Short mmCIF file of C-alpha atoms in Angstrom, two decimals:
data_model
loop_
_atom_site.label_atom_id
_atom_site.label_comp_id
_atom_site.label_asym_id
_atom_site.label_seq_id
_atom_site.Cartn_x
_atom_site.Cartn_y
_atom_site.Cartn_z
CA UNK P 1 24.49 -12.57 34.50
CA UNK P 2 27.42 -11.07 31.86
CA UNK P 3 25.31 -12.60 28.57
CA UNK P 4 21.87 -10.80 30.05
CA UNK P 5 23.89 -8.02 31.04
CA UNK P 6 25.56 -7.08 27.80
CA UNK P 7 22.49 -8.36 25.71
CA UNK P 8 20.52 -5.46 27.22
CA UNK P 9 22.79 -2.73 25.82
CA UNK P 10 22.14 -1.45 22.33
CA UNK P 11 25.14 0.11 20.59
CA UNK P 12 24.09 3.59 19.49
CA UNK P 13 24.97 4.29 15.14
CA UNK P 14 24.30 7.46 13.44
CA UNK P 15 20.83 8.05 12.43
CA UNK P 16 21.45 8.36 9.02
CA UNK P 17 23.89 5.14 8.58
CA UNK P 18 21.25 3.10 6.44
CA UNK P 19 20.21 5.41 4.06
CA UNK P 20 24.14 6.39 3.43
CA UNK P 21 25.39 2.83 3.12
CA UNK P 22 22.46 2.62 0.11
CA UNK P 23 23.92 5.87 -1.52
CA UNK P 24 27.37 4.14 -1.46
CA UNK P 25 25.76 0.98 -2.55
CA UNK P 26 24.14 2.62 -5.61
CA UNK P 27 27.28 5.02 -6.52
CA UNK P 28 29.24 1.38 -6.29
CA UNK P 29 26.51 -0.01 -9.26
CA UNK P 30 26.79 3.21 -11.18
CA UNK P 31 30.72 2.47 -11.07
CA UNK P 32 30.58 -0.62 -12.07
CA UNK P 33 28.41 -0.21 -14.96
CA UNK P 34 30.26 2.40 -16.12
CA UNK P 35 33.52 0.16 -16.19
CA UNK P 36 32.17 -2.44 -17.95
CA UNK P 37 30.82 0.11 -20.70
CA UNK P 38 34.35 1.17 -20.63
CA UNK P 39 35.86 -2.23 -20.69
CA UNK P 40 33.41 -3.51 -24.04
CA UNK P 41 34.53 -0.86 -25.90
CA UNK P 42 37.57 -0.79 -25.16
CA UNK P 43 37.74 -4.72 -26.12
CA UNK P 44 36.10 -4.05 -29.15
CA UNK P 45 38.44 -1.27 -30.22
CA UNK P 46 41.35 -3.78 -29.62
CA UNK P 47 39.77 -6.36 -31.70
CA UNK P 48 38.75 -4.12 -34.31
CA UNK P 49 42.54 -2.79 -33.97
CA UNK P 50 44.97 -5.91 -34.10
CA UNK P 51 41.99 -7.77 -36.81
CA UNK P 52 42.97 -4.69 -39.19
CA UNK P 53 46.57 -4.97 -38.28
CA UNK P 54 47.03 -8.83 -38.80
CA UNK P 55 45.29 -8.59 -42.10
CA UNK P 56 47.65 -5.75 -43.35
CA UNK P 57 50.50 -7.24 -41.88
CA UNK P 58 49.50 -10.51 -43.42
CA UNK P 59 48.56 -9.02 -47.13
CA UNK P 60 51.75 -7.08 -47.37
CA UNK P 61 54.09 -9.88 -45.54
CA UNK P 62 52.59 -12.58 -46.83
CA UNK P 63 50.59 -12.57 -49.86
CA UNK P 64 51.14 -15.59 -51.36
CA UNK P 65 49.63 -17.71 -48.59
CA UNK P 66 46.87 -15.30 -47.64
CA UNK P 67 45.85 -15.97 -50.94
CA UNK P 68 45.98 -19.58 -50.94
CA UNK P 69 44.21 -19.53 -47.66
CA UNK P 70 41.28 -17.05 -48.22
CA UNK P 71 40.39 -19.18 -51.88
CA UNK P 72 40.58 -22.20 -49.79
CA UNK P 73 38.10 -20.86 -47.78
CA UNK P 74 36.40 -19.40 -51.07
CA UNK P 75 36.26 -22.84 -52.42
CA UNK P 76 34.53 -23.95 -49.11
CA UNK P 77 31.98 -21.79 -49.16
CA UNK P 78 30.94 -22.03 -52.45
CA UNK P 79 29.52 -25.42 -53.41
CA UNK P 80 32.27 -27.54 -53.64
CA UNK P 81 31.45 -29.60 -50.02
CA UNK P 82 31.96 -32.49 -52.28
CA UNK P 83 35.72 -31.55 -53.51
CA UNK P 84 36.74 -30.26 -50.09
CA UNK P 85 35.68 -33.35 -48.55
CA UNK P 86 37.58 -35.13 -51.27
CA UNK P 87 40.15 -33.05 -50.43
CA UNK P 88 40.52 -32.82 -46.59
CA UNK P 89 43.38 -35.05 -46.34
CA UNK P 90 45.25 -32.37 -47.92
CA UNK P 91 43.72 -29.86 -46.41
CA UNK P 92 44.88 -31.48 -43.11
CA UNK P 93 48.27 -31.73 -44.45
CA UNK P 94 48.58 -27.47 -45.26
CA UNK P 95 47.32 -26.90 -41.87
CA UNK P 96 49.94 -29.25 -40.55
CA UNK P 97 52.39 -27.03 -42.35
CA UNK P 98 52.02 -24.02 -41.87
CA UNK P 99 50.57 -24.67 -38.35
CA UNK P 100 51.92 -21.47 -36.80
CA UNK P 101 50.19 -19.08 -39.31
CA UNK P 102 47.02 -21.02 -38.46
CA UNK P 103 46.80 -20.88 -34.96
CA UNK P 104 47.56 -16.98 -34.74
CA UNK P 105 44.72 -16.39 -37.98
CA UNK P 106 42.60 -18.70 -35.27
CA UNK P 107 43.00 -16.86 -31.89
CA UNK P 108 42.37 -13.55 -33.96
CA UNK P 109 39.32 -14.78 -35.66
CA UNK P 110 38.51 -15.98 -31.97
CA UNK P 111 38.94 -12.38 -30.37
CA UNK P 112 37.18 -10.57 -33.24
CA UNK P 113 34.02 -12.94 -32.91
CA UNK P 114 33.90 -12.31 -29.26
CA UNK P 115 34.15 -8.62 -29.23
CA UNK P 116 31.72 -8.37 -31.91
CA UNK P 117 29.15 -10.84 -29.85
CA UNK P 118 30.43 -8.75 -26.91
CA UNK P 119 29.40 -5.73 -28.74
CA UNK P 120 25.88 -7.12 -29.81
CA UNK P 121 24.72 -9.42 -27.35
CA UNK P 122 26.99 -8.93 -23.97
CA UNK P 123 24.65 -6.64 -22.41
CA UNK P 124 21.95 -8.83 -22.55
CA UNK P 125 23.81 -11.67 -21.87
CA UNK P 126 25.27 -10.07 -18.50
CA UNK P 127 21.68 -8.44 -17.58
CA UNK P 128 20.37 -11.95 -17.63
CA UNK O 1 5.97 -22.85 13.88
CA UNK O 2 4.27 -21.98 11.17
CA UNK O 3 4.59 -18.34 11.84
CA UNK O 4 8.53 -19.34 12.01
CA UNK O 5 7.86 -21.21 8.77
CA UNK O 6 6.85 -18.06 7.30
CA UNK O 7 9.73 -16.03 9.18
CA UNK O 8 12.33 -18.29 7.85
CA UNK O 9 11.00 -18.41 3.97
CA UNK O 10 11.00 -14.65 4.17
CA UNK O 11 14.57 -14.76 5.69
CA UNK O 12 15.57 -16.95 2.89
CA UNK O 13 14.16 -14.59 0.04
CA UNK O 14 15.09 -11.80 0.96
CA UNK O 15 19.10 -13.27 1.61
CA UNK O 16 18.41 -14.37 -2.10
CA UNK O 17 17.80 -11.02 -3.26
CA UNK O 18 20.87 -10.01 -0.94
CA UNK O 19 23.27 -12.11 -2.88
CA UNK O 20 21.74 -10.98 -6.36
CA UNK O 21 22.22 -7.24 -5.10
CA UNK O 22 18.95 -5.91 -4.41
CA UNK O 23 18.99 -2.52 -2.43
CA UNK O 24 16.31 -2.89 -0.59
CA UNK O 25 17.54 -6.32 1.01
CA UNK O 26 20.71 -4.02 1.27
CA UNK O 27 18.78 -1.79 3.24
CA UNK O 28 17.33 -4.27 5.75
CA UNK O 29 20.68 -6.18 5.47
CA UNK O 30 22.27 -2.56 7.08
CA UNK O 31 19.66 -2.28 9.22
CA UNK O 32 19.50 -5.35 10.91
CA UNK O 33 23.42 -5.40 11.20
CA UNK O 34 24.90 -2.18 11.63
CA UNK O 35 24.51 -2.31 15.84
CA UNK O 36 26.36 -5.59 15.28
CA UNK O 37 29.11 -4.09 13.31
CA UNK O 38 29.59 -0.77 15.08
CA UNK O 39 29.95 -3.47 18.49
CA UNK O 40 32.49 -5.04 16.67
CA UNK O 41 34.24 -1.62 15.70
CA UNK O 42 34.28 -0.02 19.15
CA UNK O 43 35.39 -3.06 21.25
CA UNK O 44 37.90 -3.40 19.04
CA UNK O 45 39.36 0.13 20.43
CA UNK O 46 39.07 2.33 17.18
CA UNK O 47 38.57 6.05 17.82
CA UNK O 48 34.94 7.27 17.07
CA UNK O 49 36.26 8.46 13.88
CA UNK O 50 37.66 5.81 12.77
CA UNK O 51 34.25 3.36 14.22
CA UNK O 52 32.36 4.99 11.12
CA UNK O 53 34.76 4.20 8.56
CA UNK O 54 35.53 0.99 9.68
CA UNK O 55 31.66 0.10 9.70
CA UNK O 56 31.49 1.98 5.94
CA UNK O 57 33.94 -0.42 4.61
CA UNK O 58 32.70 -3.65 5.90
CA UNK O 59 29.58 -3.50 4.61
CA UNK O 60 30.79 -2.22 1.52
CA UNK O 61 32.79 -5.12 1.64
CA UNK O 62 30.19 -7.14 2.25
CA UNK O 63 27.89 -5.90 -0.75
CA UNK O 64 30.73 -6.60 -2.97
CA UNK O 65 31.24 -9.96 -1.47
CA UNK O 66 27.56 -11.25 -1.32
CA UNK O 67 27.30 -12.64 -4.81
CA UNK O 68 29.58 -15.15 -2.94
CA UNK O 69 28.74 -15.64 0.26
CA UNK O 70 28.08 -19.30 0.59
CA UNK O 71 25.76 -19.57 3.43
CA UNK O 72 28.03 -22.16 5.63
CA UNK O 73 28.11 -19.81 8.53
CA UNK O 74 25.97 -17.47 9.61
CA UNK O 75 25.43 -14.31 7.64
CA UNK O 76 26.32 -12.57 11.56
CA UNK O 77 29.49 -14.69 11.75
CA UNK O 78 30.77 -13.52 8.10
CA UNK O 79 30.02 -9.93 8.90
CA UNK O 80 31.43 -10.29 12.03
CA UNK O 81 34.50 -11.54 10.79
CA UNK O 82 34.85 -8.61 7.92
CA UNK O 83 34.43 -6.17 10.38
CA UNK O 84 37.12 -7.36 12.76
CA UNK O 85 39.10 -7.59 9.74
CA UNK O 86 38.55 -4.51 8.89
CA UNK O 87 39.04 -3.44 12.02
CA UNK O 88 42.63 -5.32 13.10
CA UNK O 89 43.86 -3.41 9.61
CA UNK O 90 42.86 0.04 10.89
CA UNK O 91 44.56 -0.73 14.35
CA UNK O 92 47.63 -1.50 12.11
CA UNK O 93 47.43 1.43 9.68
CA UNK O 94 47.51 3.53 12.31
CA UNK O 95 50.17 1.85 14.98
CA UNK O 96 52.12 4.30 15.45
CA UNK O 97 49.54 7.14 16.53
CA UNK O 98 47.73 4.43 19.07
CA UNK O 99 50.62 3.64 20.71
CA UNK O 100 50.97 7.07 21.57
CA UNK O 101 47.27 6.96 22.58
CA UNK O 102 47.65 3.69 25.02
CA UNK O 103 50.47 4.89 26.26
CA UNK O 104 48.17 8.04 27.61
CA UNK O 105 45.17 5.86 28.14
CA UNK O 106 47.78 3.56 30.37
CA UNK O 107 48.93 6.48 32.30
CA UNK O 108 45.19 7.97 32.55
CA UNK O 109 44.37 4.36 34.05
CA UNK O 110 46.88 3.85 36.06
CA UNK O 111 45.29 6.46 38.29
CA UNK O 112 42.01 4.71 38.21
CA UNK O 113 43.71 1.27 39.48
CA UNK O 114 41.34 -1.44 39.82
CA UNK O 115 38.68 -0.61 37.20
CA UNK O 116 35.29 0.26 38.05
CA UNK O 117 34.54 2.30 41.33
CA UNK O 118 32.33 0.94 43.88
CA UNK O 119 28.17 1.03 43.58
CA UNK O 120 27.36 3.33 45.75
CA UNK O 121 25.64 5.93 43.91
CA UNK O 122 22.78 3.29 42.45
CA UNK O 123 24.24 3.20 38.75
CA UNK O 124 22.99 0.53 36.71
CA UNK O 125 24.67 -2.95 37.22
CA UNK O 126 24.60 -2.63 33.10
CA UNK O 127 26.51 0.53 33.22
CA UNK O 128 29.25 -1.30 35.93
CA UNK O 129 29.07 -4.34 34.03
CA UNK O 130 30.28 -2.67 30.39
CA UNK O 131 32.96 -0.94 32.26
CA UNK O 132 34.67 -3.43 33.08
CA UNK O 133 34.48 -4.95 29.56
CA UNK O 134 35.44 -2.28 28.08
CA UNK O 135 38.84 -2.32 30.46
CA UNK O 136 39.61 -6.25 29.57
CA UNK O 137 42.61 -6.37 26.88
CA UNK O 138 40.93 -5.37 23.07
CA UNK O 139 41.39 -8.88 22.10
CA UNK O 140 39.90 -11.09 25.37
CA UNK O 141 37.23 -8.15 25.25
CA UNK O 142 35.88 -8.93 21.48
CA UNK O 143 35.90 -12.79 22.26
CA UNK O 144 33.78 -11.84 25.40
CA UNK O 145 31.42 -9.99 23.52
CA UNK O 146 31.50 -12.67 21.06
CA UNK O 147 30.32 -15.34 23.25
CA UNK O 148 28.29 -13.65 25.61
CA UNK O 149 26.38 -11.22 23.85
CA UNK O 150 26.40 -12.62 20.71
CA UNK O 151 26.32 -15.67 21.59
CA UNK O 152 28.71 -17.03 19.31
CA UNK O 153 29.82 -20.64 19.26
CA UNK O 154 33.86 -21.13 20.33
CA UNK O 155 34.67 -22.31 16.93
CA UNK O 156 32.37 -19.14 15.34
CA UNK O 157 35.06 -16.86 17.31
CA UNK O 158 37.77 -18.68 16.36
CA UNK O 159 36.71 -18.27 12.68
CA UNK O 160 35.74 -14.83 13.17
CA UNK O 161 39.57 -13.95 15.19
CA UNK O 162 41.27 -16.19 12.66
CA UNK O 163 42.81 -18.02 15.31
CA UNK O 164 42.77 -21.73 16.89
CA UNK O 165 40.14 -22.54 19.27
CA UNK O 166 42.47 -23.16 22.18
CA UNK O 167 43.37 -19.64 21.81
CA UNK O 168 39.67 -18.34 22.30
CA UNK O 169 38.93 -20.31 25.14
CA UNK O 170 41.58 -18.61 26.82
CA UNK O 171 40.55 -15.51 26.13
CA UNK O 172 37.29 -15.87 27.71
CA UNK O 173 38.73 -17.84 30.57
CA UNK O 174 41.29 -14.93 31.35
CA UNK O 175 38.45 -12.18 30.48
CA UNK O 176 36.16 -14.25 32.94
CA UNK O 177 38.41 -13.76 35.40
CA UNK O 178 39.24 -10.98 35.44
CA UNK O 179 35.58 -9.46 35.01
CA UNK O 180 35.36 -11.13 38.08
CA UNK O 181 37.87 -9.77 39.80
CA UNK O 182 36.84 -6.10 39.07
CA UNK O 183 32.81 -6.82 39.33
CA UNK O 184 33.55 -8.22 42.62
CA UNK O 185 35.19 -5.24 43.76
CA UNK O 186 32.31 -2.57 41.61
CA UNK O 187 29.32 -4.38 42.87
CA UNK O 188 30.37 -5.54 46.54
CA UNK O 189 29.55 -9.12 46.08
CA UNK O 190 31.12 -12.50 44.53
CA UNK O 191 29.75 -12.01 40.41
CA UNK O 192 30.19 -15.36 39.14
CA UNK O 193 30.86 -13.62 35.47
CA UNK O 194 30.42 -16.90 33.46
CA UNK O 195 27.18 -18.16 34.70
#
């Protein structure tokens, strides 16, 4: 008798409840879109920022061995596979050295090619 | 069955394009839910003003939370349990002001010992039957409601309450009785309230 009983009555809700839950619904979208425009450019202006900076920092602190390091890469890029291959061992070896200048050059590089793939493709990528 | 076939393929799409935030399975979502929620809302004891916000934020809550619903309950039973949720936090936010309130709905009570009045002016049995509900304890009340109008499964309340199973079935043992203590008196005969 109490489960027939109470499954007869119908709770009464405002008229209008549906259509106002799908306003908040939509605003809620619009919000979030809106923070994640906010958010890529924001990432991107950080990248863009501390890229700049390390590279200043790194030409005026260290000159020397930004020097070495961007005609290593020079010499890597241009044709000599060959003597670079010859050459890894020692290659290995700077690394190994100067391991902490490395790794920092490598998590910046890191951040600056995801905000820039951010930048190009992250729309897309998130739409999908 | 294979009109059911086609019911529950159409159930399952559309709670696909739930999850991947369509707003018209939003809509329907709302639609088919909201009587559920604003139950859940009122037997909990929150003022009228408080029933609509409480409802608002649970199926906001819900929206935001349907990308990861996993489907191992019921999409009732989740709901359900947001809203009481939601619910037990607005009791809590506003403590101090309900006690207040009880304490004048106690004394208002008081003078209307023994729940519902007699039938004698041929009110619905419905009508008798909700008053009395409504005068069980908030949390014996929403377990009640639970398993007898929404025919929830013991463990489903116990999920829904966040609390142990043992606890629910005393909750509806206790609300059982004592909807049978006050039906007995309301509608002049022995109401066996659990069958």
């Amino acid at each position: 008798m109490l489960g027939r009983t109470l499954r007869r009555h119908s709770e009464p809700v405002p008229a209008d409840f549906t259509e106002r839950m799908l306003r908040q619904a939509r605003e809620l979208d619009e919000k979030r879109i809106v923070s994640r425009v906010i958010w890529q450019g924001r990432s991107a202006l950080a990248g863009t920022i501390l890229l700049g900076a390390a590279a200043i920092v790194g030409i005026v602190a260290l000159p020397g061995r930004i020097g070495a390091l961007l005609s290593s890469i020079g010499m890597g890029f241009t044709g000599r596979g060959g003597a670079l291959i010859d050459r890894f061992p020692q290659a290995v070896g700077v690394v190994r050295n100067e391991w902490q200048l490395y790794a920092v050059l490598a998590v910046l590089l890191a951040f600056a090619v995801f905000c820039l793939l951010d930048l190009l493709v992250g729309d897309r990528v998130r739409m999908a | 069955m294979v009109d059911g076939m086609w019911e529950q393929h159409g159930e399952d799409n559309r709670l696909r394009l739930l999850c991947s935030g369509d707003h018209e399975a939003f809509s329907w979502f709302v639609d088919k839910y909201k009587e559920t929620v604003f139950l859940c809302c009122r037997r909990l004891g929150l003022r009228e003003d408080e029933v609509e916000d409480v409802a608002s934020e649970t199926f906001m809550a819900a929206y935001k939370g349907l990308s990861r619903y996993s489907g191992r309950s019921e999409l009732s039973t989740w709901l359900w349990s947001i809203a009481y949720r939601k619910g037990i936090d607005c009791l809590r936010r506003n403590r101090r002001e309900r006690q207040l309130e009880d304490e004048q709905e106690n004394e208002i009570a008081a003078g209307r010992e023994n729940g519902p009045t007699v039938v004698t002016d041929g009110r619905e049995t419905e009508q008798v039957v909700w008053e009395a509900v409504e005068r069980l304890p908030r949390l014996w009340r929403v377990a009640v409601v639970l398993h007898y109008r929404e025919e929830k499964a013991i463990a489903d309340i116990a999920k829904i309450m966040d609390t142990r199973e043992n606890t629910v079935k005393t909750y509806l043992f206790r609300g059982r009785q004592k909807l049978r203590e006050m039906l007995s008196e309301a509608l002049g005969e022995d109401c066996n309230a659990g069958k």
